[in-house]
Amino acid sequence: MNAFIPYGIYWSSPFAKWQGTLANLNALPLAAAVGKQALATRGYDLAAVDLAILGITNPQKGSFYGLPWVTGMMGIDRVAGPTVQQACATSVRALQMAAQEVACGTATSALLVMADRQSNGPVVYYPDSSGTGGYGITEHWVPDNMGHDPYAKNPMLQTGENVAARYGITTEEQHALKLHRYTQYQAALADDRAFQKRYMADVPITDSKFRKQTGTLSADEGIFPTTAEGLAKLKPVKEGGTVTFGGQTHPADGNAGAIVTTRERARAVATDPGIEVEILGFGMSRVEAGYMPMAPSPAAFNALRNAGLSIADVHAIKTHNPFAVNDIALARDTGFAWERMNNYGSSIIWGHPQAPTGMRAIIELIEELVLRGGGVGLFTGCAAGDTGYATVLRVTDTKTTSKA
């Protein structure tokens, strides 16, 4: 595609738990502040940006102005671009748009900013003078949409149960996967969080008007300690079901971002010019209504086909896995053991702010491939509307290959 992510020119904030440290902070000024500082720390000149894409799924005050407001706050107020909302697939959709712009020559350095806040979601009132008594309709943006898909007519939880039934996945299997993911996350915390510090940016904590800094968030907040004994005590959320609170993720707040550019520019600005991160392809899918956790598999196969590769060519997989059943189904469909996926953690452990979730996973995928000396990585995940989105990357360590 001739689209590259400069090594190291990306970031993710820590993810904070629902109603936690970031709950009262508008996601857009927060993302602008974190992104501007992260890029400055990495020595990236924002003057090079000629396209920006904002991803956000939960409206914030002022988000009507979207991307132009964010770039203005970052000090690049002549940079325009779209605001993207595709639920949990927002990061991959934005990455594809940026890659296409760079590959087509309509942009040379695209800035991606993914921001969301699940906490304190808006309450929306839709006027309807023809309604009963002339009253309109009120929607609690986050819980109402998690609780009801207007097309499939089911809550998100039901999609997990549907796939568990289709694949014959037990509660015990889901808990085994969750415990393994928790253990993998501990590797990201080893040596004073050495893995996470490769990409994670601190978040300044302020009052809700961003006037006075009162602290700093430097690490994920709200990770649930997980043990086999603790998981065994949990009952399925739905009577007669299999999915417990332990077998799914939790809502969170946070942001993430990256630069997409040409090979030449990527080499020039990378924190290590000897490492190359090439975007190879994308794939999207939609499965039958009510079976959302099955969607990552066809999306992954589509991305691999578009990249001219097969699952046998993949060295590492990261997923957005709101349910444990996601990864079990993906493993059965691809033959790639779920125990090998999601080294260093995934969204089922560190939470799900929506738009930035996929971007953080892709960043961790890059860093995992760098640590192994290079290779092909696949990210795939599900999204609202029974859809899936995937991307394939190749990381090459030219220092290693030149010695081979």
PDB file of C-alpha atoms in Angstrom, residues 157-158 161 164 169-171 174 235-244:
ATOM      1  CA  LEU A 157     -24.475  -9.640  26.140  1.00  0.00           C
ATOM      2  CA  GLN A 158     -26.820 -11.788  24.080  1.00  0.00           C
ATOM      3  CA  GLU A 161     -24.319 -16.040  24.538  1.00  0.00           C
ATOM      4  CA  ALA A 164     -21.080 -19.467  22.966  1.00  0.00           C
ATOM      5  CA  ILE A 169     -18.183 -22.750  24.531  1.00  0.00           C
ATOM      6  CA  THR A 170     -18.566 -23.330  28.266  1.00  0.00           C
ATOM      7  CA  THR A 171     -18.170 -20.927  31.162  1.00  0.00           C
ATOM      8  CA  GLN A 174     -14.200 -18.623  29.006  1.00  0.00           C
ATOM      9  CA  LYS A 235     -22.434 -16.917  37.983  1.00  0.00           C
ATOM     10  CA  PRO A 236     -23.573 -16.170  34.419  1.00  0.00           C
ATOM     11  CA  VAL A 237     -25.083 -12.713  34.091  1.00  0.00           C
ATOM     12  CA  LYS A 238     -28.064 -14.124  32.232  1.00  0.00           C
ATOM     13  CA  GLU A 239     -29.998 -16.984  33.790  1.00  0.00           C
ATOM     14  CA  GLY A 240     -29.250 -20.158  31.880  1.00  0.00           C
ATOM     15  CA  GLY A 241     -26.326 -18.516  30.102  1.00  0.00           C
ATOM     16  CA  THR A 242     -22.547 -18.989  30.145  1.00  0.00           C
ATOM     17  CA  VAL A 243     -21.062 -15.453  30.152  1.00  0.00           C
ATOM     18  CA  THR A 244     -20.113 -14.082  33.579  1.00  0.00           C
TER      19      THR A 244
END
